[in-house]
Amino acid sequence: MSDIGIGIVGGGYMGKAHAVAMSAVGAVFETRLRPRLEMVAASSRESAERYRDAFGFARAAADWAELVNDPRVEAVIIASPQDTHRAVAEAALSQGKPVFCEKPLADNIEDARAMVAMAETAGVPNMVGFNYIRTPASQFARRLLAEGAIGDVTWFRGEHTEDFLADPETPFSWRCEGVANGNMGDLAPHPINAALALMGPIARVLADVECVHDSRPGGRVTNDDHAQIMVRFASGVMGHIYSSRVATGRKMGYAYEIHGTKGAIRFDQEDQNALWLYRAEGPEAERGFRKILTGPAHPDYAAFCQGPGHGTGYQDQIIIEARDFLRAIETGEPVWPTFRDGLAVAEVVEAVLASARAGTWTQVDQP
């Protein structure tokens, strides 16, 4: 075993999640690389010191450049606002430091493409944070599809629905301005990533994007609340993706349904420890969806718990990400999803926005 100094840029919601994950991953997965919480950077010295004390970092930095340039920081996690991602990533990559960047990869397509080019030129391990697809249930779904368990896939439906802005009286906040902070920058990347992971590349889209509540107490909303997207995959299969931050009643509606010639699969993150599987076999009177509770027989479950049905949670997904990042660093081999995989999501988002403006089917650029 050997230790590795971890620096995290940002100590808020996701910064804390990554700090906890890096503290736990060595014990959970018995990794050969053992993270050392070396430094945390925030928007001020005071807040950085608060995070250092709360999360167990050795030191705090007043800005991200101090963290990236410190020789004891050997790998960098970016959990800061999207408009900072490119500058932090390029500074770290230029020094040969592995980078894990929270999604979306950047706040615009040009920066996302530049980050991929920099990472691949540098030849440094890089990953982007899409944690929901890492649940044992969704990993099992990917395995079932690869094995042809439901035959030839004929249709896909994916969504990410929440209701944190469903009430029009919810006050205006930073989430209400700028494309990158709207539904298409915040929520939509998750179901798009799921679609790519489960179904493969998306060839073209036809989309409608809408701001439902364009005025809130304190300001005018300048980004979207929800979007519906018809998709045609490169495989020829058709599908639909919906994402919304105004879906009243939905708290974590990351869900998908996949139909095939021999069966179907359903999943909903609000019941993340179960996968619903239908097999078109046996007497018609006995057919139906079967609820499969995840357990040690499913991917990455046993490291957390030996009891089937006991379940894993949100933080466990981040710990799995940490294991994957350490594996990429240790082996030097790319571990999905890399920056290029994050760019693939960004290219779909770009095509969706273009389709919504033009009102026509739009081709997706392939990264």
Coordinates of N, CA and C in Angstrom, one line a residue, residues 19-240:
A19 N -14.9 14.2 0.2 CA -14.0 14.1 1.4 C -14.3 12.8 2.2
V20 N -15.6 12.6 2.4 CA -16.1 11.4 3.2 C -15.7 10.2 2.4
A21 N -15.9 10.2 1.1 CA -15.6 9.0 0.2 C -14.1 8.7 0.3
M22 N -13.2 9.7 0.2 CA -11.8 9.4 0.2 C -11.3 9.0 1.6
S23 N -12.1 9.4 2.6 CA -11.7 8.9 3.9 C -12.1 7.4 4.1
A24 N -13.1 7.0 3.4 CA -13.7 5.6 3.6 C -13.2 4.6 2.6
V25 N -12.8 5.0 1.4 CA -12.7 4.1 0.3 C -11.6 3.0 0.6
G26 N -10.5 3.4 1.3 CA -9.5 2.4 1.6 C -10.0 1.2 2.4
A27 N -10.8 1.5 3.4 CA -11.3 0.4 4.2 C -12.4 -0.3 3.5
V28 N -13.3 0.4 2.8 CA -14.4 -0.3 2.1 C -13.9 -1.3 1.0
F29 N -13.0 -0.8 0.2 CA -12.5 -1.6 -1.0 C -11.1 -2.2 -0.8
E30 N -10.5 -1.9 0.3 CA -9.1 -2.3 0.6 C -8.2 -2.0 -0.6
T31 N -8.3 -0.7 -1.0 CA -7.5 -0.2 -2.2 C -6.0 -0.2 -1.9
R32 N -5.2 -0.4 -2.9 CA -3.8 -0.4 -2.7 C -3.3 1.1 -2.5
L33 N -3.9 2.0 -3.2 CA -3.6 3.4 -2.9 C -4.6 3.9 -1.7
R34 N -4.0 4.5 -0.7 CA -4.8 5.0 0.4 C -4.8 6.6 0.4
P35 N -5.9 7.1 0.2 CA -6.0 8.6 0.1 C -5.6 9.3 1.5
R36 N -4.9 10.4 1.3 CA -4.6 11.2 2.5 C -5.3 12.6 2.2
L37 N -6.2 13.0 3.0 CA -6.8 14.3 2.8 C -5.8 15.4 3.1
E38 N -5.2 15.9 2.1 CA -4.1 16.8 2.2 C -4.5 18.3 2.3
M39 N -5.4 18.7 1.4 CA -5.8 20.1 1.3 C -7.1 20.3 0.8
V40 N -7.9 21.3 1.3 CA -9.2 21.7 0.7 C -9.1 23.2 0.4
A41 N -9.6 23.6 -0.7 CA -9.7 25.0 -1.1 C -11.1 25.5 -1.2
A42 N -11.4 26.7 -0.8 CA -12.7 27.3 -0.9 C -12.6 28.7 -1.4
S43 N -13.7 29.5 -1.3 CA -13.7 30.8 -1.8 C -13.1 31.8 -0.9
S44 N -12.8 31.4 0.3 CA -12.1 32.3 1.3 C -11.3 31.4 2.2
R45 N -10.3 32.0 2.9 CA -9.5 31.3 3.9 C -10.4 30.8 5.0
E46 N -11.3 31.6 5.4 CA -12.2 31.3 6.6 C -13.0 30.0 6.3
S47 N -13.6 30.0 5.1 CA -14.5 28.8 4.8 C -13.6 27.6 4.6
A48 N -12.4 27.8 4.0 CA -11.5 26.6 3.8 C -11.1 26.1 5.1
E49 N -10.8 26.9 6.1 CA -10.4 26.5 7.4 C -11.5 25.7 8.1
R50 N -12.7 26.2 7.9 CA -13.9 25.5 8.4 C -14.0 24.1 7.9
Y51 N -13.9 24.0 6.5 CA -13.9 22.7 5.9 C -12.8 21.8 6.4
R52 N -11.6 22.4 6.5 CA -10.5 21.6 6.9 C -10.7 20.9 8.3
D53 N -11.3 21.7 9.2 CA -11.5 21.2 10.5 C -12.7 20.2 10.5
A54 N -13.7 20.5 9.7 CA -14.9 19.6 9.7 C -14.6 18.2 9.1
F55 N -13.8 18.2 8.0 CA -13.7 17.0 7.2 C -12.4 16.3 7.5
G56 N -11.4 16.9 8.2 CA -10.2 16.2 8.5 C -9.0 16.4 7.6
F57 N -9.0 17.5 6.8 CA -7.9 17.8 5.9 C -6.7 18.2 6.8
A58 N -5.5 18.0 6.2 CA -4.3 18.5 6.9 C -4.2 20.0 6.8
R59 N -4.5 20.6 5.7 CA -4.4 22.0 5.5 C -5.5 22.6 4.7
A60 N -5.6 23.9 4.7 CA -6.6 24.6 3.9 C -5.9 25.6 3.0
A61 N -6.6 25.9 1.9 CA -6.0 26.9 0.9 C -7.0 28.0 0.6
A62 N -6.5 29.2 0.4 CA -7.4 30.4 0.2 C -7.9 30.4 -1.2
D63 N -7.3 29.7 -2.1 CA -7.8 29.6 -3.5 C -7.3 28.3 -4.1
W64 N -7.9 28.0 -5.3 CA -7.6 26.7 -5.9 C -6.2 26.6 -6.4
A65 N -5.6 27.7 -6.9 CA -4.2 27.7 -7.4 C -3.2 27.3 -6.4
E66 N -3.4 27.7 -5.1 CA -2.5 27.3 -4.1 C -2.6 25.8 -3.9
L67 N -3.8 25.3 -3.9 CA -3.9 23.8 -3.8 C -3.3 23.0 -4.9
V68 N -3.6 23.4 -6.2 CA -3.1 22.7 -7.3 C -1.6 22.7 -7.4
N69 N -1.0 23.8 -7.0 CA 0.5 24.0 -7.1 C 1.2 23.4 -5.9
D70 N 0.5 22.9 -4.9 CA 1.2 22.3 -3.7 C 1.8 20.9 -4.1
P71 N 3.1 20.7 -3.8 CA 3.6 19.4 -4.2 C 3.1 18.2 -3.4
R72 N 2.5 18.4 -2.2 CA 1.9 17.3 -1.5 C 0.5 16.9 -1.9
V73 N -0.1 17.8 -2.8 CA -1.3 17.4 -3.4 C -1.0 16.7 -4.7
E74 N -1.3 15.4 -4.7 CA -0.9 14.5 -5.9 C -2.0 14.2 -6.8
A75 N -3.3 14.4 -6.4 CA -4.4 14.2 -7.2 C -5.5 15.3 -6.8
V76 N -6.3 15.8 -7.8 CA -7.2 16.9 -7.6 C -8.6 16.5 -7.9
I77 N -9.5 16.8 -7.0 CA -10.9 16.6 -7.2 C -11.6 18.0 -7.3
I78 N -12.3 18.2 -8.4 CA -12.9 19.5 -8.6 C -14.4 19.4 -8.2
A79 N -14.8 20.1 -7.2 CA -16.2 20.1 -6.7 C -16.6 21.6 -6.5
S80 N -16.1 22.4 -7.4 CA -16.4 23.9 -7.4 C -17.4 24.2 -8.5
P81 N -17.9 25.5 -8.6 CA -18.8 25.8 -9.7 C -18.3 25.5 -11.1
Q82 N -19.2 25.3 -12.0 CA -18.8 24.8 -13.3 C -17.9 25.8 -14.1
D83 N -18.0 27.1 -13.9 CA -17.2 28.0 -14.6 C -15.8 28.0 -14.2
T84 N -15.4 27.2 -13.1 CA -14.0 27.1 -12.7 C -13.4 25.8 -13.2
H85 N -14.2 24.9 -13.7 CA -13.7 23.6 -14.0 C -12.5 23.6 -15.0
R86 N -12.6 24.3 -16.1 CA -11.5 24.3 -17.1 C -10.2 24.8 -16.5
A87 N -10.2 25.9 -15.8 CA -9.0 26.5 -15.3 C -8.3 25.6 -14.3
V88 N -9.1 25.0 -13.4 CA -8.5 24.1 -12.4 C -7.9 22.8 -13.0
A89 N -8.7 22.3 -13.9 CA -8.3 21.0 -14.6 C -7.0 21.2 -15.4
E90 N -7.0 22.3 -16.1 CA -5.8 22.5 -17.0 C -4.5 22.7 -16.1
A91 N -4.7 23.5 -15.1 CA -3.6 23.7 -14.2 C -3.0 22.4 -13.6
A92 N -4.0 21.6 -13.1 CA -3.5 20.3 -12.5 C -2.9 19.3 -13.6
L93 N -3.6 19.2 -14.7 CA -3.1 18.3 -15.8 C -1.8 18.7 -16.3
S94 N -1.5 20.0 -16.3 CA -0.2 20.5 -16.8 C 0.9 20.1 -15.9
Q95 N 0.6 19.8 -14.7 CA 1.6 19.3 -13.7 C 1.6 17.8 -13.6
G96 N 0.8 17.1 -14.4 CA 0.7 15.7 -14.4 C -0.1 15.1 -13.3
K97 N -1.0 15.9 -12.7 CA -1.8 15.4 -11.6 C -3.1 14.9 -12.0
P98 N -3.5 13.7 -11.6 CA -4.8 13.1 -12.0 C -5.9 14.1 -11.5
V99 N -7.0 14.1 -12.3 CA -8.1 15.0 -12.0 C -9.4 14.3 -12.1
F100 N -10.2 14.4 -11.0 CA -11.6 14.0 -11.0 C -12.4 15.3 -11.0
C101 N -13.3 15.4 -12.0 CA -14.1 16.6 -12.1 C -15.6 16.3 -12.0
E102 N -16.3 17.0 -11.1 CA -17.7 16.8 -11.0 C -18.4 17.2 -12.3
K103 N -19.6 16.6 -12.5 CA -20.4 16.9 -13.7 C -21.1 18.2 -13.5
P104 N -21.5 18.9 -14.6 CA -21.0 18.7 -16.0 C -19.6 19.0 -16.1
L105 N -19.0 18.5 -17.2 CA -17.5 18.7 -17.3 C -17.1 20.2 -17.3
A106 N -18.0 21.0 -18.0 CA -17.7 22.5 -18.0 C -19.0 23.2 -18.2
D107 N -19.0 24.5 -18.1 CA -20.2 25.3 -18.3 C -20.5 25.6 -19.7
N108 N -19.7 25.2 -20.7 CA -19.9 25.4 -22.1 C -19.2 24.4 -22.9
I109 N -19.6 24.2 -24.1 CA -19.1 23.1 -24.9 C -17.6 23.3 -25.3
E110 N -17.3 24.6 -25.5 CA -15.9 24.9 -25.9 C -14.9 24.5 -24.8
D111 N -15.3 24.8 -23.6 CA -14.4 24.5 -22.5 C -14.3 23.0 -22.3
A112 N -15.4 22.3 -22.5 CA -15.5 20.8 -22.3 C -14.5 20.2 -23.3
R113 N -14.6 20.6 -24.6 CA -13.7 20.1 -25.6 C -12.3 20.4 -25.3
A114 N -12.0 21.6 -24.8 CA -10.6 21.9 -24.5 C -10.1 21.1 -23.4
M115 N -10.9 20.8 -22.4 CA -10.5 19.9 -21.2 C -10.1 18.5 -21.7
V116 N -10.9 18.0 -22.6 CA -10.6 16.6 -23.1 C -9.3 16.6 -23.9
A117 N -9.1 17.6 -24.7 CA -7.9 17.7 -25.5 C -6.7 17.8 -24.6
M118 N -6.8 18.6 -23.5 CA -5.7 18.8 -22.6 C -5.4 17.5 -21.9
A119 N -6.5 16.8 -21.4 CA -6.3 15.6 -20.6 C -5.6 14.5 -21.5
E120 N -6.1 14.4 -22.7 CA -5.5 13.3 -23.6 C -4.1 13.6 -24.1
T121 N -3.8 14.9 -24.3 CA -2.5 15.3 -24.6 C -1.5 15.0 -23.5
A122 N -2.0 15.3 -22.3 CA -1.2 15.1 -21.1 C -1.0 13.7 -20.7
G123 N -2.0 12.8 -21.1 CA -1.9 11.4 -20.8 C -2.1 11.1 -19.3
V124 N -2.8 12.0 -18.6 CA -3.0 11.9 -17.2 C -4.4 11.3 -16.9
P125 N -4.5 10.4 -15.8 CA -5.8 9.9 -15.5 C -6.8 11.0 -15.2
N126 N -8.0 10.8 -15.8 CA -9.1 11.8 -15.6 C -10.4 11.1 -15.6
M127 N -11.3 11.6 -14.8 CA -12.7 11.1 -14.7 C -13.6 12.2 -14.4
V128 N -14.9 12.0 -14.8 CA -16.0 12.9 -14.5 C -17.0 12.3 -13.7
G129 N -17.7 13.0 -12.8 CA -18.5 12.4 -11.8 C -20.0 12.2 -12.2
F130 N -20.3 11.0 -12.6 CA -21.7 10.6 -12.7 C -21.9 9.4 -11.8
N131 N -22.4 9.7 -10.6 CA -22.5 8.7 -9.6 C -23.7 7.8 -9.6
Y132 N -24.9 8.3 -10.1 CA -26.1 7.5 -10.0 C -26.0 6.2 -10.8
I133 N -25.3 6.2 -11.9 CA -25.3 5.0 -12.7 C -24.4 3.9 -12.0
R134 N -23.8 4.3 -10.9 CA -22.9 3.3 -10.2 C -23.6 2.5 -9.2
T135 N -24.9 2.7 -9.0 CA -25.6 1.8 -8.0 C -25.5 0.4 -8.4
P136 N -25.4 -0.6 -7.4 CA -25.4 -2.0 -7.8 C -26.5 -2.4 -8.7
A137 N -27.7 -1.8 -8.6 CA -28.8 -2.2 -9.4 C -28.6 -1.7 -10.9
S138 N -28.1 -0.5 -11.1 CA -27.8 0.0 -12.4 C -26.6 -0.7 -13.1
Q139 N -25.6 -1.0 -12.3 CA -24.5 -1.8 -12.8 C -25.0 -3.2 -13.2
F140 N -25.9 -3.8 -12.5 CA -26.5 -5.1 -12.8 C -27.4 -4.9 -14.1
A141 N -28.1 -3.8 -14.3 CA -28.9 -3.6 -15.5 C -27.9 -3.6 -16.7
R142 N -26.8 -2.9 -16.6 CA -25.9 -2.9 -17.7 C -25.4 -4.3 -18.0
R143 N -25.1 -5.1 -17.0 CA -24.7 -6.5 -17.2 C -25.8 -7.3 -18.0
L144 N -27.0 -7.1 -17.5 CA -28.1 -7.8 -18.1 C -28.3 -7.5 -19.6
L145 N -28.1 -6.2 -19.9 CA -28.2 -5.7 -21.3 C -27.1 -6.3 -22.1
A146 N -25.9 -6.3 -21.6 CA -24.7 -6.8 -22.3 C -24.9 -8.3 -22.6
E147 N -25.5 -9.0 -21.7 CA -25.7 -10.4 -21.8 C -26.9 -10.8 -22.7
G148 N -27.7 -9.8 -23.1 CA -28.8 -10.0 -24.0 C -30.0 -10.6 -23.2
A149 N -30.1 -10.3 -21.9 CA -31.2 -10.9 -21.1 C -32.6 -10.5 -21.5
I150 N -32.8 -9.4 -22.2 CA -34.1 -9.0 -22.6 C -34.2 -9.0 -24.1
G151 N -33.3 -9.7 -24.8 CA -33.3 -9.8 -26.2 C -32.8 -8.5 -26.9
D152 N -33.3 -8.2 -28.1 CA -32.9 -7.0 -28.8 C -33.7 -5.9 -28.3
V153 N -33.0 -4.8 -27.8 CA -33.6 -3.7 -27.2 C -34.4 -2.9 -28.3
T154 N -35.6 -2.5 -28.0 CA -36.5 -1.8 -29.0 C -36.9 -0.4 -28.5
W155 N -36.7 -0.1 -27.2 CA -37.1 1.3 -26.8 C -36.5 1.6 -25.4
F156 N -36.2 2.9 -25.2 CA -35.6 3.4 -24.0 C -36.4 4.6 -23.5
R157 N -36.7 4.7 -22.2 CA -37.2 5.9 -21.6 C -36.4 6.2 -20.4
G158 N -35.9 7.4 -20.3 CA -35.1 7.8 -19.1 C -35.6 9.2 -18.6
E159 N -35.4 9.4 -17.3 CA -35.8 10.7 -16.7 C -34.9 11.0 -15.5
H160 N -34.9 12.3 -15.2 CA -34.4 12.8 -13.9 C -35.3 13.9 -13.5
T161 N -36.1 13.6 -12.5 CA -37.2 14.5 -12.1 C -37.1 14.9 -10.6
E162 N -37.1 16.1 -10.3 CA -37.1 16.6 -8.9 C -38.1 17.8 -8.8
D163 N -38.4 18.2 -7.6 CA -39.4 19.3 -7.5 C -38.9 20.5 -6.6
F164 N -37.6 20.7 -6.5 CA -37.1 21.7 -5.6 C -37.4 23.2 -6.1
L165 N -37.9 23.3 -7.4 CA -38.3 24.6 -7.9 C -39.8 24.5 -8.4
A166 N -40.5 23.5 -8.0 CA -41.9 23.4 -8.4 C -42.8 24.5 -8.0
D167 N -42.5 25.0 -6.8 CA -43.4 26.1 -6.2 C -42.9 27.4 -6.8
P168 N -43.8 28.1 -7.5 CA -43.4 29.4 -8.2 C -43.0 30.5 -7.2
E169 N -43.4 30.2 -5.9 CA -43.0 31.2 -4.9 C -41.7 31.0 -4.2
T170 N -41.0 29.9 -4.6 CA -39.6 29.7 -4.2 C -38.7 30.8 -4.7
P171 N -38.0 31.5 -3.8 CA -37.2 32.7 -4.2 C -36.2 32.4 -5.2
F172 N -35.9 33.4 -6.0 CA -34.9 33.4 -7.0 C -33.5 33.1 -6.3
S173 N -32.7 32.3 -7.0 CA -31.3 32.0 -6.5 C -30.4 31.8 -7.7
W174 N -29.2 31.5 -7.4 CA -28.2 31.3 -8.4 C -28.6 30.2 -9.4
R175 N -29.4 29.3 -9.0 CA -29.9 28.2 -9.9 C -30.8 28.8 -11.0
C176 N -31.2 30.0 -10.9 CA -32.2 30.5 -11.8 C -31.6 31.4 -12.9
E177 N -30.3 31.5 -13.0 CA -29.7 32.2 -14.1 C -28.5 31.5 -14.7
G178 N -28.4 31.6 -16.0 CA -27.3 30.9 -16.7 C -27.7 29.5 -17.1
V179 N -27.4 29.2 -18.4 CA -27.8 27.9 -18.9 C -27.2 26.8 -18.1
A180 N -25.9 27.0 -17.7 CA -25.2 25.9 -17.0 C -25.9 25.5 -15.6
N181 N -26.6 26.5 -15.0 CA -27.3 26.3 -13.8 C -28.7 25.8 -13.9
G182 N -29.3 25.8 -15.1 CA -30.6 25.4 -15.3 C -30.8 23.9 -15.4
N183 N -32.0 23.4 -15.7 CA -32.2 22.0 -15.8 C -31.3 21.3 -16.8
M184 N -31.0 21.9 -17.9 CA -30.2 21.3 -18.9 C -28.7 21.2 -18.5
G185 N -28.3 22.1 -17.6 CA -26.9 22.0 -17.1 C -26.8 21.1 -15.8
D186 N -27.9 21.1 -15.1 CA -27.8 20.5 -13.7 C -28.4 19.1 -13.7
L187 N -29.6 18.9 -14.2 CA -30.3 17.6 -14.1 C -30.2 16.7 -15.3
A188 N -30.4 17.3 -16.5 CA -30.4 16.6 -17.7 C -29.2 15.7 -18.0
P189 N -28.0 16.2 -17.6 CA -26.8 15.4 -17.9 C -26.9 14.0 -17.3
H190 N -27.6 13.8 -16.2 CA -27.7 12.5 -15.5 C -28.5 11.5 -16.4
P191 N -29.7 11.8 -16.8 CA -30.4 10.8 -17.7 C -29.7 10.6 -19.0
I192 N -29.1 11.7 -19.5 CA -28.3 11.5 -20.8 C -27.2 10.6 -20.6
N193 N -26.4 10.7 -19.5 CA -25.3 9.8 -19.2 C -25.9 8.4 -19.0
A194 N -27.0 8.2 -18.4 CA -27.6 6.9 -18.2 C -27.9 6.3 -19.6
A195 N -28.5 7.1 -20.5 CA -28.9 6.6 -21.8 C -27.6 6.1 -22.6
L196 N -26.6 6.9 -22.5 CA -25.3 6.6 -23.2 C -24.7 5.3 -22.6
A197 N -24.8 5.2 -21.2 CA -24.2 4.0 -20.6 C -25.0 2.7 -20.9
L198 N -26.3 2.8 -20.9 CA -27.1 1.7 -21.1 C -27.4 1.3 -22.6
M199 N -27.4 2.3 -23.4 CA -27.8 2.2 -24.8 C -26.8 2.5 -25.9
G200 N -25.7 3.2 -25.5 CA -24.7 3.5 -26.5 C -25.0 4.9 -27.0
P201 N -24.2 5.4 -28.0 CA -24.2 6.7 -28.5 C -25.6 7.1 -29.0
I202 N -25.9 8.4 -28.9 CA -27.1 9.0 -29.4 C -26.8 9.7 -30.7
A203 N -27.5 9.4 -31.8 CA -27.2 10.0 -33.1 C -27.9 11.3 -33.3
R204 N -29.2 11.5 -32.9 CA -29.9 12.7 -33.2 C -31.0 12.9 -32.2
V205 N -31.4 14.2 -32.0 CA -32.4 14.5 -31.0 C -33.5 15.5 -31.6
L206 N -34.7 15.4 -31.0 CA -35.7 16.4 -31.3 C -36.2 16.9 -29.9
A207 N -36.0 18.1 -29.6 CA -36.2 18.6 -28.2 C -37.1 19.8 -28.0
D208 N -37.7 19.9 -26.9 CA -38.5 21.1 -26.4 C -38.0 21.4 -25.0
V209 N -37.5 22.6 -24.9 CA -37.0 23.1 -23.6 C -37.8 24.3 -23.1
E210 N -38.2 24.3 -21.8 CA -39.1 25.3 -21.4 C -38.8 25.9 -20.0
C211 N -39.0 27.2 -19.8 CA -39.0 27.8 -18.5 C -40.4 27.9 -18.0
V212 N -40.8 27.1 -17.0 CA -42.2 27.1 -16.6 C -42.5 28.4 -15.7
H213 N -41.6 28.7 -14.8 CA -41.8 29.9 -13.9 C -40.8 30.9 -14.2
D214 N -41.1 31.8 -15.1 CA -40.0 32.8 -15.5 C -39.8 33.9 -14.6
S215 N -40.6 34.0 -13.6 CA -40.4 35.1 -12.6 C -40.6 34.5 -11.2
R216 N -39.7 34.8 -10.3 CA -39.7 34.3 -8.9 C -39.4 35.5 -8.0
P217 N -39.9 35.4 -6.8 CA -39.6 36.5 -5.8 C -38.1 36.8 -5.8
G218 N -37.7 38.0 -6.2 CA -36.3 38.4 -6.2 C -35.7 38.5 -7.6
G219 N -36.3 38.0 -8.6 CA -35.7 38.1 -9.9 C -36.4 37.4 -11.0
R220 N -35.8 37.6 -12.3 CA -36.3 36.9 -13.5 C -35.5 35.7 -13.8
V221 N -36.1 34.6 -14.1 CA -35.4 33.3 -14.4 C -34.9 33.3 -15.8
T222 N -33.7 33.0 -16.0 CA -33.1 33.1 -17.4 C -32.7 31.7 -17.9
N223 N -33.1 30.6 -17.2 CA -32.7 29.3 -17.8 C -34.0 28.4 -17.7
D224 N -33.8 27.1 -18.1 CA -34.9 26.2 -18.3 C -35.3 25.5 -17.0
D225 N -36.6 25.1 -16.9 CA -37.1 24.3 -15.8 C -37.2 22.8 -16.2
H226 N -37.6 22.5 -17.4 CA -37.7 21.1 -17.8 C -37.5 21.0 -19.3
A227 N -37.3 19.8 -19.8 CA -37.0 19.5 -21.2 C -37.5 18.1 -21.5
Q228 N -38.1 17.9 -22.7 CA -38.4 16.6 -23.2 C -37.7 16.4 -24.5
I229 N -37.1 15.2 -24.6 CA -36.2 15.0 -25.7 C -36.5 13.6 -26.4
M230 N -36.9 13.7 -27.6 CA -37.0 12.4 -28.4 C -35.6 12.1 -28.9
V231 N -35.1 10.9 -28.9 CA -33.8 10.5 -29.3 C -33.8 9.3 -30.2
R232 N -32.9 9.3 -31.1 CA -32.6 8.1 -31.9 C -31.2 7.7 -31.7
F233 N -31.0 6.5 -31.2 CA -29.6 6.1 -30.9 C -28.9 5.6 -32.1
A234 N -27.6 5.6 -32.1 CA -26.8 5.2 -33.2 C -27.1 3.7 -33.6
S235 N -27.6 2.9 -32.7 CA -28.0 1.6 -32.9 C -29.3 1.5 -33.8
G236 N -30.0 2.6 -33.9 CA -31.3 2.6 -34.5 C -32.5 2.6 -33.6
V237 N -32.3 2.3 -32.3 CA -33.3 2.2 -31.3 C -33.8 3.6 -31.0
M238 N -35.1 3.8 -30.8 CA -35.6 5.1 -30.5 C -35.9 5.2 -29.0
G239 N -36.0 6.4 -28.5 CA -36.2 6.6 -27.0 C -36.6 8.0 -26.7
H240 N -36.8 8.2 -25.4 CA -37.2 9.5 -24.9 C -36.6 9.8 -23.5

